[in-house]
GROMACS .gro file of C-alpha atoms in nm:
model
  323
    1UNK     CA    1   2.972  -0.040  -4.258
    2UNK     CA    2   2.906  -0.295  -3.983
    3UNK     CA    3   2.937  -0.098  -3.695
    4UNK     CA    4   2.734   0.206  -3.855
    5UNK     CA    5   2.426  -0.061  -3.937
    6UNK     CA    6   2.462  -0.217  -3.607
    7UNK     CA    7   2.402   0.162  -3.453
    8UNK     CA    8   2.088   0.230  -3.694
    9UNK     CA    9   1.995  -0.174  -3.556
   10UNK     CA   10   2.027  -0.049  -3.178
   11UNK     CA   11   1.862   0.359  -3.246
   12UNK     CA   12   1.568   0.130  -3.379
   13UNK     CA   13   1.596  -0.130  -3.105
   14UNK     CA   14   1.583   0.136  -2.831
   15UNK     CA   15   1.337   0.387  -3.008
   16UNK     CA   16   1.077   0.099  -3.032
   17UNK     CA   17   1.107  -0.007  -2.662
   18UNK     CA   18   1.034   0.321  -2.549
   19UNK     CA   19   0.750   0.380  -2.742
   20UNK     CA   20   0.602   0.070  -2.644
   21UNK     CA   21   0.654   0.128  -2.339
   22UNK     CA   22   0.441   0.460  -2.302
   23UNK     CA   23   0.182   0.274  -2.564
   24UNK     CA   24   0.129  -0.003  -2.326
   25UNK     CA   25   0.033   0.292  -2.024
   26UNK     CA   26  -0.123   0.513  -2.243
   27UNK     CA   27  -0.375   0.210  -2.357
   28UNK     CA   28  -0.436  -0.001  -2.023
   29UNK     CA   29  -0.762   0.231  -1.930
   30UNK     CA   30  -0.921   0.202  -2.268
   31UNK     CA   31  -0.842  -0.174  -2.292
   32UNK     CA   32  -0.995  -0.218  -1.930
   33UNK     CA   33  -1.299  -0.026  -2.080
   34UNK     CA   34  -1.340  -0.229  -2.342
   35UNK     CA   35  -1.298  -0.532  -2.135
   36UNK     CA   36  -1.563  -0.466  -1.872
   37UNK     CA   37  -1.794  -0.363  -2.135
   38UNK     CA   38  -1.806  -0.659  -2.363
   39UNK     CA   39  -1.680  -0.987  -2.186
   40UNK     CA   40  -1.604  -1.127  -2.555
   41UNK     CA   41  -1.318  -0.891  -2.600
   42UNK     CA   42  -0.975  -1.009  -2.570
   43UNK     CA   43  -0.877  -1.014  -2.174
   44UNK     CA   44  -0.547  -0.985  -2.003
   45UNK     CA   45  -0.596  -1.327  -1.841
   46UNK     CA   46  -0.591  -1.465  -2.191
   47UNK     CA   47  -0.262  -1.436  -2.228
   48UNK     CA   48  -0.188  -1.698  -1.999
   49UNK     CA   49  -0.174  -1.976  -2.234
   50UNK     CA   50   0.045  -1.776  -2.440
   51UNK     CA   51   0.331  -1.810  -2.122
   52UNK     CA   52   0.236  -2.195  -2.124
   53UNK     CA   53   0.324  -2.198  -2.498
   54UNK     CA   54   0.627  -2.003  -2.440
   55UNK     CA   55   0.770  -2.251  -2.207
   56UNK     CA   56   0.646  -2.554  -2.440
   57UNK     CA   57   0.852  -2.402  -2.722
   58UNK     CA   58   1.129  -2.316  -2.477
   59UNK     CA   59   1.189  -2.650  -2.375
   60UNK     CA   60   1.072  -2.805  -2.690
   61UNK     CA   61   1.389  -2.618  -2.910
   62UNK     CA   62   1.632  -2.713  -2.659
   63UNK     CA   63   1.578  -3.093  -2.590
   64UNK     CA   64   1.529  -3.076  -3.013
   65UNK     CA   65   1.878  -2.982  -3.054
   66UNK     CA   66   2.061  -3.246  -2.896
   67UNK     CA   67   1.858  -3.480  -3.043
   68UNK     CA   68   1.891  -3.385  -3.380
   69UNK     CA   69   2.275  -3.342  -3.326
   70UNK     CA   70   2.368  -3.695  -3.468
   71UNK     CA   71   2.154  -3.620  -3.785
   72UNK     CA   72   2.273  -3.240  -3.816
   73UNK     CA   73   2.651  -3.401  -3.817
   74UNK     CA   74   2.587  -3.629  -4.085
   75UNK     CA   75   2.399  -3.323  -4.324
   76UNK     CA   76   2.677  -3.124  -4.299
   77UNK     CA   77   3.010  -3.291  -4.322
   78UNK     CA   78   3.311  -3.068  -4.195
   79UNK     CA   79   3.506  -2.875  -4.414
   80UNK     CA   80   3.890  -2.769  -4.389
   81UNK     CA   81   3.852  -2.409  -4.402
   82UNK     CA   82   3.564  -2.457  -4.101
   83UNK     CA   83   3.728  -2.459  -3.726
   84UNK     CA   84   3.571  -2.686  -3.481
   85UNK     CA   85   3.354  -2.389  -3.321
   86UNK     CA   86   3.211  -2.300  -3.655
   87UNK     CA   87   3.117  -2.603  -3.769
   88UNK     CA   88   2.970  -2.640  -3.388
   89UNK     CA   89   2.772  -2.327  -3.484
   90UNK     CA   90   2.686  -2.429  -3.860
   91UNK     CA   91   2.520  -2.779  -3.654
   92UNK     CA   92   2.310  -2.590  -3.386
   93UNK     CA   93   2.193  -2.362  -3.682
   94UNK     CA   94   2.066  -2.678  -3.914
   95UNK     CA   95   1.882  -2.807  -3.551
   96UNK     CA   96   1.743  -2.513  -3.495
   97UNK     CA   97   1.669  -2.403  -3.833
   98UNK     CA   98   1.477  -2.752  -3.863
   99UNK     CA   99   1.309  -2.686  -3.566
  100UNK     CA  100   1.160  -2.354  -3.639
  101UNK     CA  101   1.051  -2.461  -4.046
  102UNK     CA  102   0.857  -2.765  -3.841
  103UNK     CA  103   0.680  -2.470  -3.631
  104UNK     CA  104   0.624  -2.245  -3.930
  105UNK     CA  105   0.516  -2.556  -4.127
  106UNK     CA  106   0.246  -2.645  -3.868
  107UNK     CA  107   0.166  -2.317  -3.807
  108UNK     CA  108   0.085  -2.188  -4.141
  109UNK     CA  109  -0.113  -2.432  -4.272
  110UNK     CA  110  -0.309  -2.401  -3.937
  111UNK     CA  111  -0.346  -1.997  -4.019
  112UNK     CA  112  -0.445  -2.137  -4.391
  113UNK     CA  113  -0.713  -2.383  -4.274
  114UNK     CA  114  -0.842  -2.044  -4.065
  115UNK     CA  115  -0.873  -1.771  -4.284
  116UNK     CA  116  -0.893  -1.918  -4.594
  117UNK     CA  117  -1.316  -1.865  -4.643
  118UNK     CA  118  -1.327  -1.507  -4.350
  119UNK     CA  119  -1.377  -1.222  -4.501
  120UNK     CA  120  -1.059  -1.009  -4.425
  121UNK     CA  121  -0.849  -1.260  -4.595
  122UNK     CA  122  -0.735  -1.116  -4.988
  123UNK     CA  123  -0.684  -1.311  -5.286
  124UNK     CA  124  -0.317  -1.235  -5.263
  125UNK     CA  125  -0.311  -1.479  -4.941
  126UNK     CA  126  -0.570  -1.736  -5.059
  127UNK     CA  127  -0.888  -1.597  -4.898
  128UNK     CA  128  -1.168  -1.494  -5.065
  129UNK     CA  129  -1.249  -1.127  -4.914
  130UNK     CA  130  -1.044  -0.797  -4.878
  131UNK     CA  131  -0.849  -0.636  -4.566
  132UNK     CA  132  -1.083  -0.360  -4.495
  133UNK     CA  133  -1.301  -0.623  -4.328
  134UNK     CA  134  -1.022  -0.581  -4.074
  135UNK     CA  135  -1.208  -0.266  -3.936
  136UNK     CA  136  -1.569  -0.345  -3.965
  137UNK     CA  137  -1.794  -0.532  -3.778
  138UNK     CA  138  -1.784  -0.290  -3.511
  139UNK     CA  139  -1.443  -0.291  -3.417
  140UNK     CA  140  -1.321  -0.282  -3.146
  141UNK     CA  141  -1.542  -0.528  -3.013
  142UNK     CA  142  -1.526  -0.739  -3.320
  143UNK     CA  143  -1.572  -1.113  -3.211
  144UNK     CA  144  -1.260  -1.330  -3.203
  145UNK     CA  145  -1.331  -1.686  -3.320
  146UNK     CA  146  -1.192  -1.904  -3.047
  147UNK     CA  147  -0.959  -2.127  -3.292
  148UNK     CA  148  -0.822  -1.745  -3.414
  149UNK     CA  149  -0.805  -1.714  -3.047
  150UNK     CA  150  -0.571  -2.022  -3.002
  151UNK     CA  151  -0.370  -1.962  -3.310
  152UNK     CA  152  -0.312  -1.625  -3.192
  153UNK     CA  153  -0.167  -1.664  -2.846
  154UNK     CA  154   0.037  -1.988  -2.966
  155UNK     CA  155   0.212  -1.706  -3.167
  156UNK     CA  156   0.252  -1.478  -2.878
  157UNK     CA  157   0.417  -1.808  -2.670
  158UNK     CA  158   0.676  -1.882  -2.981
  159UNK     CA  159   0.748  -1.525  -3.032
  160UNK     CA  160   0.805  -1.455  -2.637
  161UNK     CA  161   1.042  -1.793  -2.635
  162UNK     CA  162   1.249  -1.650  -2.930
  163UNK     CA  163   1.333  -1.335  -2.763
  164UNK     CA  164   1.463  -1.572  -2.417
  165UNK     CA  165   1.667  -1.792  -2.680
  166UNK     CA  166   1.849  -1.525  -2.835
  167UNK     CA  167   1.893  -1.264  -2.512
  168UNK     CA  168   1.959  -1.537  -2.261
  169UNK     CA  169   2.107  -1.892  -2.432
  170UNK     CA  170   2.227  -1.844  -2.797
  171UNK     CA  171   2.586  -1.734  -2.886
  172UNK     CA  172   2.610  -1.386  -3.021
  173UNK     CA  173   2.615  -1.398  -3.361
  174UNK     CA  174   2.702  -1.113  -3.596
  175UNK     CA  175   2.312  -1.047  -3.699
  176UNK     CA  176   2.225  -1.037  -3.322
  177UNK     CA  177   2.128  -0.641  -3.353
  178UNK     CA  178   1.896  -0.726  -3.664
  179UNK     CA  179   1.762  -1.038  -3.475
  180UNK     CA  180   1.680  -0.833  -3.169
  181UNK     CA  181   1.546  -0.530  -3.353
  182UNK     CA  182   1.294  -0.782  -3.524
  183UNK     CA  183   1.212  -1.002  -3.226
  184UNK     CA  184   1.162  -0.705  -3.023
  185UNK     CA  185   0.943  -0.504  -3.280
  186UNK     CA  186   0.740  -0.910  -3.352
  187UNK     CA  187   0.674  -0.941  -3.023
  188UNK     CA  188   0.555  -0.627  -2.879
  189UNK     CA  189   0.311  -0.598  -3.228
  190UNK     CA  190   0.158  -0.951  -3.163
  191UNK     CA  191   0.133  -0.837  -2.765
  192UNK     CA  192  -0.097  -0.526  -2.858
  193UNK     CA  193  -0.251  -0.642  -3.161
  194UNK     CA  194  -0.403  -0.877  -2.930
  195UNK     CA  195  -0.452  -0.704  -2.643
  196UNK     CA  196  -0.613  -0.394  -2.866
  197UNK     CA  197  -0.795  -0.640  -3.098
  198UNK     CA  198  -0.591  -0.571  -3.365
  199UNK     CA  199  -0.662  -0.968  -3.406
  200UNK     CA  200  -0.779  -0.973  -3.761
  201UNK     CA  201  -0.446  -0.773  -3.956
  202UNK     CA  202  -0.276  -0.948  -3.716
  203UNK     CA  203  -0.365  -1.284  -3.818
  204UNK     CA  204  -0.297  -1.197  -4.184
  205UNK     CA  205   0.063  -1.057  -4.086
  206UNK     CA  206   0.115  -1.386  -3.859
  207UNK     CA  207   0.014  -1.604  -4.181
  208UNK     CA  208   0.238  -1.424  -4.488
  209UNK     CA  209   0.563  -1.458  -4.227
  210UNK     CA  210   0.487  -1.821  -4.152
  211UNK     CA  211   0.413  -1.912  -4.535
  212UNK     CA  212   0.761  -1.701  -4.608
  213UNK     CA  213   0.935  -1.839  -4.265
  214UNK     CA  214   0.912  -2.206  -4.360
  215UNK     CA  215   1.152  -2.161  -4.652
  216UNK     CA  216   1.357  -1.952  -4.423
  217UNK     CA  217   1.468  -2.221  -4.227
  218UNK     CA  218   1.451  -2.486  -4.461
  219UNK     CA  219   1.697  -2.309  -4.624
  220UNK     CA  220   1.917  -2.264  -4.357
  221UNK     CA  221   1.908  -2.601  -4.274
  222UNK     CA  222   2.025  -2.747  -4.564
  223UNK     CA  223   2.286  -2.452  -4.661
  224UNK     CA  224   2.579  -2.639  -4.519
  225UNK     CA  225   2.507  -2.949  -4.673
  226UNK     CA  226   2.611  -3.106  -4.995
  227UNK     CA  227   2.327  -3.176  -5.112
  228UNK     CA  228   2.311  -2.894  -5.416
  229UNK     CA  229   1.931  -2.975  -5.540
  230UNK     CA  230   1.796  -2.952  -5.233
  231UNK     CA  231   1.961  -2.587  -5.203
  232UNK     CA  232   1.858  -2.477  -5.546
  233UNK     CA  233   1.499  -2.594  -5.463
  234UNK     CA  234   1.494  -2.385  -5.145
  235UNK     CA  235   1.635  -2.135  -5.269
  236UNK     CA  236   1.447  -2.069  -5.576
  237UNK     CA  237   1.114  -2.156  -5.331
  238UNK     CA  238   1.254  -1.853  -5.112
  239UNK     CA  239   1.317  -1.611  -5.351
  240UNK     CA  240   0.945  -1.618  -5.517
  241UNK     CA  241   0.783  -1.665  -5.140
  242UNK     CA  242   0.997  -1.330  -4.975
  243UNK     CA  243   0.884  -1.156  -5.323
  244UNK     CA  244   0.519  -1.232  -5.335
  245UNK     CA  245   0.454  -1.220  -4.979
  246UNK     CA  246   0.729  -0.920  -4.779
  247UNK     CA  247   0.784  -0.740  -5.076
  248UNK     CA  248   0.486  -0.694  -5.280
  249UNK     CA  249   0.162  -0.855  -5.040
  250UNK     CA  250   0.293  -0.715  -4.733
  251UNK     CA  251   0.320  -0.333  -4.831
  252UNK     CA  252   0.053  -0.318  -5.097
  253UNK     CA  253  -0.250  -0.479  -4.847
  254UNK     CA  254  -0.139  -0.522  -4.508
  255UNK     CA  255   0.033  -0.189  -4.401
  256UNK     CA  256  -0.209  -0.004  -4.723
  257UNK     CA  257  -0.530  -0.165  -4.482
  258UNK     CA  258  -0.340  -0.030  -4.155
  259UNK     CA  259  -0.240   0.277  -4.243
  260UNK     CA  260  -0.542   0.401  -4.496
  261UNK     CA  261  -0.835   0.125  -4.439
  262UNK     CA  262  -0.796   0.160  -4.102
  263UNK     CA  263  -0.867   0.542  -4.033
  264UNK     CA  264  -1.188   0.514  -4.316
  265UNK     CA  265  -1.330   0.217  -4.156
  266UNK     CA  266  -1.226   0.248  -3.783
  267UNK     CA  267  -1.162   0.618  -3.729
  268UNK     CA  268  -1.146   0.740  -3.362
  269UNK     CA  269  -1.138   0.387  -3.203
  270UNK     CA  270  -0.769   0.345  -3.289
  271UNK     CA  271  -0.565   0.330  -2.988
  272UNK     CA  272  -0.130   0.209  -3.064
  273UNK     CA  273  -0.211   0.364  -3.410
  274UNK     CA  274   0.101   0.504  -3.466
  275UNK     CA  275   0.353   0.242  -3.279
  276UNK     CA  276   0.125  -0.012  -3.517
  277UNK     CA  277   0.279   0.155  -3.825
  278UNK     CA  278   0.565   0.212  -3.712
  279UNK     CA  279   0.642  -0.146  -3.629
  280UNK     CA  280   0.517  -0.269  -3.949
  281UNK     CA  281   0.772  -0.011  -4.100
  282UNK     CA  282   1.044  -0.154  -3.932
  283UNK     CA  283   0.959  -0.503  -4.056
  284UNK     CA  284   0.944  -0.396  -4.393
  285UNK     CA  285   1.257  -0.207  -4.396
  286UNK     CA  286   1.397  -0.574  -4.280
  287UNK     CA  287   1.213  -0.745  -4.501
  288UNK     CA  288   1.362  -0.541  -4.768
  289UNK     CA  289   1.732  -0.543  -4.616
  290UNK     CA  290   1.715  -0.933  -4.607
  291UNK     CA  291   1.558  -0.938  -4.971
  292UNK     CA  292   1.876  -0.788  -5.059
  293UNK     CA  293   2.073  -1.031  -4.893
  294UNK     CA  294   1.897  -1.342  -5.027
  295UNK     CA  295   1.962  -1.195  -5.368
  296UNK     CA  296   2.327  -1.192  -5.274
  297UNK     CA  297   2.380  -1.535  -5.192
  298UNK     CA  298   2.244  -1.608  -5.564
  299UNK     CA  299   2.563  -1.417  -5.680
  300UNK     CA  300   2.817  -1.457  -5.458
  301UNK     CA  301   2.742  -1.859  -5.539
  302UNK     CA  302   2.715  -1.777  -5.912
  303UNK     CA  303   3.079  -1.636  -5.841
  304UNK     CA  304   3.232  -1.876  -5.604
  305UNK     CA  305   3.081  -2.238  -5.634
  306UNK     CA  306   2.937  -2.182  -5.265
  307UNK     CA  307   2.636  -2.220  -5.066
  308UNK     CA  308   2.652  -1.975  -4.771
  309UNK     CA  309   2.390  -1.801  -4.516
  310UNK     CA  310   2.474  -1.399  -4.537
  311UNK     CA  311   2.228  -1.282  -4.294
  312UNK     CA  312   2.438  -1.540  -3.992
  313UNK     CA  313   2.753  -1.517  -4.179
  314UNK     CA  314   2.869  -1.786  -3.907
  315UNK     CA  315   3.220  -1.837  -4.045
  316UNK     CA  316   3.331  -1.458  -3.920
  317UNK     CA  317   3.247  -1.524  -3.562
  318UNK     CA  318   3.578  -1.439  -3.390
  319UNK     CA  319   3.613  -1.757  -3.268
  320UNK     CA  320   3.899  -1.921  -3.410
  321UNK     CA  321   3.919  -1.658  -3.692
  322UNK     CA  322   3.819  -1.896  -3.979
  323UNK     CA  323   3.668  -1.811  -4.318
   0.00000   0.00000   0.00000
C-alpha cells in the first residue's frame, strides 16, 4: 500500500512540474504585457523580497532548532521502545513544529487584520464580502494593496525555504513524497498567483491554511509529550479547524470562485487557468487524505492509550528498527 501511494505521490509530483513548467513559458509574454501596460501590476522584480524572506526563514528555522533543543528534551522525555535516532527525530520535529505554528501564528492573524473588512473575503473566513470580488475590479489589473503585497511575497519566501529544508537538509522521512507533492504544488501556485495576479484567491487560500496550519504544528509539537490536556486540546482544536476550513470552506468557496466565479466574472483574461485548478485539486485531495489520518490518530489512541503523529510516523524510520 505504501509503495503504490508513494507512486500516485511521485505521478503527481512529476505531472505538476511539467505543467508548470510549460505554464510559466506559455504566460511570460502576457505577464510582460500586462506589466508594461499598467506599472501597478505585480512585477518580476517584486519577487525579490520574497528570496530575502526565504533566506530569513532559512536561517531563522535552523539556528531555532538548536536553541530550542534543551527545551524540546525536557517536553518529550525518552521512552524505552524509542531508539536514540528516533527520539533524535521526535526532538527536531517538536523544534521545528514550534517553529512553523510561531510563523503560522504571526502570519494568520496578519492575513486576518488584512482581509477581514475587503470585499472578496466570505463570512465563512471572517470577512464581510463574497469571493467573486476575486474577479472584478477589472482584473487583471486589479490594484494590489501594498500590505497584501508584503504579506504575499513573505509567503512566497517561507514557502520557497520549505522546499530547500526538505530537498536539501531534512532526513527522509516516510511522508517525504506527500511533503514534496504539496510543497511543490504550494509553491509553484503562490509563484503564479502572484505573478498572474491571482493575488486576491490567493490571499484567501494563504489565510484558511495558516488559520488550519497553526494547530498543525502545535499539535505536533506537543504529540510526544506527556502532557495529555494539552494533546486533547490540540487535537480537538484541529479536528474542527481541518473540517471547517480544508474540508468544507476550501471546496465550497475557494475552488467553487476559481473554477465557476472565475470564468463568469473574468472570462478570457485567464491565463494558468487550468494548472490553477489543478493545483488546488491536488491540495484538496491532501487535505482530504490527511483528514483521514487525523481521524485515525483519534482511534488508534482510543485503542491503544497513545498519542502518535500518522502522517510522520517517525518511529518506522529504518533507523534502528524501533516501534
Amino acid at each position: 500500500m505504501g509503495a503504490a501511494k508513494d507512486s500516485v505521490l511521485r505521478l503527481l509530483c512529476f505531472t505538476a512540474l511539467v505543467w508548470a513548467f510549460f505554464v510559466g513559458r506559455e504566460i511570460h509574454g502576457e505577464v510582460r504585457s500586462r506589466q508594461q501596460s499598467n506599472e501597478a501590476y505585480p512585477q518580476y522584480a517584486d519577487l525579490w523580497p520574497a528570496t530575502g524572506a526565504f533566506s530569513g526563514m532559512l536561517v531563522a528555522q535552523l539556528l531555532f532548532r538548536p536553541l530550542f533543543r534543551t527545551v524540546a528534551r525536557a517536553m518529550i522525555p525518552k521512552k524505552p521502545r524509542w531508539s536514540d535516532a528516533v527520539w533524535e527525530a521526535k526532538i527536531e520535529r517538536c523544534s521545528d513544529s514550534v517553529f512553523k505554528c510561531s510563523y503560522y501564528a504571526v502570519m494568520t492573524t496578519w492575513s486576518s487584520l488584512l482581509l477581514r473588512n475587503v470585499p472578496w473575503t466570505p463570512w465563512v473566513l471572517g470577512g464581510i464580502g463574497a469571493t467573486r470580488f476575486c474577479w472584478t475590479d477589472g482584473y487583471p489589473l486589479q490594484a494590489v494593496p501594498p500590505e497584501v503585497r508584503r504579506f504575499y511575497l513573505t509567503a512566497i519566501g517561507f514557502h520557497l525555504s520549505e522546499v530547500a529544508m526538505l530537498l536539501l537538509l531534512e532526513v527522509r522521512h516516510p511522508d517525504f513524497w506527500e511533503l514534496l507533492l504539496h510543497h511543490t504544488v504550494s509553491c509553484t501556485l503562490v509563484c503564479f498567483s502572484y505573478i498572474l495576479n491571482y493575488v486576491r484567491l490567493g490571499s484567501l487560500v494563504l489565510h484558511l491554511h495558516g488559520a488550519t496550519d497553526v494547530l498543525i504544528y502545535l499539535s505536533k509539537a506537543v504529540v510526544d509529550t506527556p502532557y495529555l490536556p494539552l494533546i486533547a486540546m490540540s487535537y480537538f482544536s484541529l479536528i474542527a479547524a481541518y473540517a471547517w476550513f480544508r474540508i468544507f470552506a476550501f471546496p465550497v468557496y475557494i475552488m467553487y470562485s476559481a473554477w465557476v466565479e472565475s470564468v463568469q466574472e473574468a472570462g478570457s483574461h485567464l491565463f494558468g487557468w487550468g494548472y490553477l485548478n489543478f493545483a488546488l485539486c491536488v491540495l484538496l485531495l491532501l487535505h482530504m487524505y490527511w483528514f483521514g489520518l487525523i481521524v485515525k490518530i483519534g482511534f488508534h489512541y482510543r485503542r491503544t492509550g497513545q498519542a502518535r503523529d500518522m502522517q510522520s510516523n517517525l518511529s518506522a524510520l529504518d533507523l534502528k528498527k524501533t516501534s
